[in-house]
Coordinates of C-alpha atoms in Angstrom, one line a residue:
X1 CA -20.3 -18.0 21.4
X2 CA -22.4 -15.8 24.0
X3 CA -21.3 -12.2 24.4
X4 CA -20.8 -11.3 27.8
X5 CA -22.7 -8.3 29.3
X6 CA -21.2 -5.3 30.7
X7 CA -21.6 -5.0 34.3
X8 CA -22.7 -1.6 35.7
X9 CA -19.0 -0.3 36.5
X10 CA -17.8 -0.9 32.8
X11 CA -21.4 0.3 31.2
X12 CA -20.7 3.6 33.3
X13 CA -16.5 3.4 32.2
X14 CA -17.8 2.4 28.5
X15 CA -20.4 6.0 28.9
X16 CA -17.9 8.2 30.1
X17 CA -15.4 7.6 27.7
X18 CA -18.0 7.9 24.3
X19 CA -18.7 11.0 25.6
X20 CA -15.3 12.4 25.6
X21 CA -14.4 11.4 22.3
X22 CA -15.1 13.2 18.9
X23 CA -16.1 11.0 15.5
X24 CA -14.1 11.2 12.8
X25 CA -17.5 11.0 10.5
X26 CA -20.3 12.0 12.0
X27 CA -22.9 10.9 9.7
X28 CA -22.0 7.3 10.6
X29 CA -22.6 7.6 14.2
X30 CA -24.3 5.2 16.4
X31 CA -27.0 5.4 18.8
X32 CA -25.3 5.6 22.4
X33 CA -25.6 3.1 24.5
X34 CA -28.3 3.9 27.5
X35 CA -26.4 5.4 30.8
X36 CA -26.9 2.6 33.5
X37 CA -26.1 4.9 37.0
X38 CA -23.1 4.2 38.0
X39 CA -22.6 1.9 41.4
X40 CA -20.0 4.2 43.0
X41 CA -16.8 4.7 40.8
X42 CA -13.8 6.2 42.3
X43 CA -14.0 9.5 40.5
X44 CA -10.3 9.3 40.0
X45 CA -11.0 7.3 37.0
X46 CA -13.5 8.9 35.4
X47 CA -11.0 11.9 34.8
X48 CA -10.4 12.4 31.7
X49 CA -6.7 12.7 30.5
X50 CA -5.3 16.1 28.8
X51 CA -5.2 14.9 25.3
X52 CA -1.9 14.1 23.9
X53 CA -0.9 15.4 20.5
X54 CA -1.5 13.0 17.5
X55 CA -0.2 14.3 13.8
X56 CA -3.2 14.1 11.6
X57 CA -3.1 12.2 8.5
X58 CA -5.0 12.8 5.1
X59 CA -8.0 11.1 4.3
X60 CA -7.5 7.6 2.7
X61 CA -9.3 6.5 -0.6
X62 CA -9.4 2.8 -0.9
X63 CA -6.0 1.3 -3.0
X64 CA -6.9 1.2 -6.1
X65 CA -7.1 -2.2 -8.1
X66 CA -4.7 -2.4 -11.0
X67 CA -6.0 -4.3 -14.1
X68 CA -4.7 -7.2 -15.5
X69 CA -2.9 -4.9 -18.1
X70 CA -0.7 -3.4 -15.3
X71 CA -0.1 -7.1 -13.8
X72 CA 1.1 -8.1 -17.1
X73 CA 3.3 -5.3 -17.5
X74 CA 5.1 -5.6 -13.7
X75 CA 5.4 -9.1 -14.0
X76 CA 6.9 -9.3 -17.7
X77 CA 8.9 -6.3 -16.8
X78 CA 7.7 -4.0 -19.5
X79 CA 7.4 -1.5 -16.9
X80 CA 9.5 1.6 -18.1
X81 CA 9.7 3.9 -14.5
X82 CA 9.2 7.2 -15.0
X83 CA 11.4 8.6 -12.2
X84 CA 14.0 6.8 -9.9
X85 CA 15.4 6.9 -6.9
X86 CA 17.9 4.9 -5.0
X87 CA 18.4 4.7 -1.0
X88 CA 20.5 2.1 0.0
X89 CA 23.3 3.6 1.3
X90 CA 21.6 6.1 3.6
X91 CA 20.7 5.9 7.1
X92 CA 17.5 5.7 7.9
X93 CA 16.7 9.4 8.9
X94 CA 18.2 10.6 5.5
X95 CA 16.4 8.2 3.5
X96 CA 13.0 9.1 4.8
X97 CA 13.6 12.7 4.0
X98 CA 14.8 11.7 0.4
X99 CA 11.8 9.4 -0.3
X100 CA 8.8 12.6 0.9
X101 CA 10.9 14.5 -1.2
X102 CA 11.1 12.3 -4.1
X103 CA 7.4 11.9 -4.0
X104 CA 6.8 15.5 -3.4
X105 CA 8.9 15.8 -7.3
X106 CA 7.1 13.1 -8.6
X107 CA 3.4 14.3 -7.9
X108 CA 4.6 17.4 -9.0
X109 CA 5.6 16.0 -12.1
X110 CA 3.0 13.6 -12.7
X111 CA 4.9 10.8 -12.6
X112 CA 3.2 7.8 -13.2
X113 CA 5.6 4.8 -11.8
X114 CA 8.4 5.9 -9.3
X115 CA 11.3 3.2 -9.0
X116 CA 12.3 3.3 -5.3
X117 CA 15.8 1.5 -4.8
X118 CA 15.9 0.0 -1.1
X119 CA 18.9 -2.4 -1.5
X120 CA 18.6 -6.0 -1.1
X121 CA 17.9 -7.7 2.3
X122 CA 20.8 -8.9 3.7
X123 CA 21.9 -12.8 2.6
X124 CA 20.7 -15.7 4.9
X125 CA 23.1 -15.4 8.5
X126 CA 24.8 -18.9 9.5
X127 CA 22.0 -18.5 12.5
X128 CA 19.1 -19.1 9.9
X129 CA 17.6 -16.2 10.3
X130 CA 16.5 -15.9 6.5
X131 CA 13.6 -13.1 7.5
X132 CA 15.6 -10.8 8.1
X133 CA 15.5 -7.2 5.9
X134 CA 17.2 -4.4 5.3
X135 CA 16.8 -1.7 7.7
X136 CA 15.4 1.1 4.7
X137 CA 13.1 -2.0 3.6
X138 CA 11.8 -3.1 6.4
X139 CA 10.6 0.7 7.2
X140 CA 9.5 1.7 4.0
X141 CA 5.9 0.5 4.3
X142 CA 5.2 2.1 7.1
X143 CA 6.5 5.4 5.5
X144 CA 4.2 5.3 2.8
X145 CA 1.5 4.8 5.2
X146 CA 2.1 7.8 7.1
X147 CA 3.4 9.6 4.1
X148 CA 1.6 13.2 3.3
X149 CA 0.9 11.8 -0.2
X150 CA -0.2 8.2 1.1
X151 CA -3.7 9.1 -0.7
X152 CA -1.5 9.3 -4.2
X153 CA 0.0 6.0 -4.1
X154 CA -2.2 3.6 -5.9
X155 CA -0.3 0.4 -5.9
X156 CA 3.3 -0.8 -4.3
X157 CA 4.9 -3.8 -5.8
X158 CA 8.1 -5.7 -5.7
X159 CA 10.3 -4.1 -8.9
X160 CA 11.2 -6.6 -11.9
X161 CA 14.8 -8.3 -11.7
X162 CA 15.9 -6.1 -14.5
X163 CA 15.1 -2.9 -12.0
X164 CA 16.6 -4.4 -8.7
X165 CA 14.1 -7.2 -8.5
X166 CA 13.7 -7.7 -4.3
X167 CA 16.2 -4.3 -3.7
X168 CA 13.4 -2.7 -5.3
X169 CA 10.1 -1.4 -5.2
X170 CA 7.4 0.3 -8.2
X171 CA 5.6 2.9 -6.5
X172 CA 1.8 2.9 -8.7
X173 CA 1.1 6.9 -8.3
X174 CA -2.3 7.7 -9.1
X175 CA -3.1 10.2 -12.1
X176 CA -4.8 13.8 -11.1
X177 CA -8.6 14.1 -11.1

């Protein structure tokens, strides 16, 4: 497949706006791109915009690979969690403030394996719509994602049967350094 060139008006666009950004490493910059002079650009878009506020999020380390030991234990359920807790039940606000906080205790703990209780996804409708999940379940990923102690989560994985099996989730925490 042949990569199409950038014509003068997009080399000048492409210019403008890698100058007005910051890197997030700067030991892994690249070489900028030569300047080609622009062929008359309405200046209106080469204003840049007043920066909206973005929440900044901690530094990820690359999830962790559990060994077949760990694998062994989830799937034979000889996984004993170390701390609990249970949101079905909540709304969706609430149960995002009791999950930060019940990591927040179990970091301060150094809890090793945190049982999160979501509640089952609701049963297949008459409409076939058997995708369907629970509202807490269906956020939850994205939580831990954005989560202040994201970097701390090794591993998430569907609990065991005998811990809530699909209600549930095992939260992997990693151990201090």
């Amino acid at each position: 497949m042949r990569r199409r060139t950038l014509s003068s008006e997009e080399q000048a666009l492409w210019g403008a706006l890698t100058r007005s950004v910051r890197p997030l490493r700067p030991g892994l910059m690249r070489p900028p791109l030569p300047v080609v002079a622009p062929a008359q650009i309405p200046e209106t878009r080469l204003t840049p915009q007043p920066a909206k506020a973005v929440p900044i999020t901690p530094a990820r380390t690359p999830a962790a690979v559990l060994d077949t030991g760990w694998e062994k234990r989830i799937r034979s359920g000889n996984i004993a969690p170390d701390m609990s807790i249970d949101l079905h039940g909540h709304n969706l606000a609430g149960a995002h403030v009791r999950l930060n906080q019940a990591l927040a205790a179990a970091i301060a703990r150094d809890v090793r394996v945190l049982l999160v209780v979501t509640g089952k996804p609701p049963k297949a409708s008459s409409h076939g719509d058997s995708s369907r999940r629970g509202a807490i379940r269906g956020e939850i990923g994205d939580w831990l994602e954005t989560s202040p102690y994201a970097d701390r989560i090794a591993s998430v994985r569907i609990a065991h049967p005998r811990h809530g099996g699909d209600g549930a989730i095992y939260l992997i925490l990693r151990r201090k350094k």
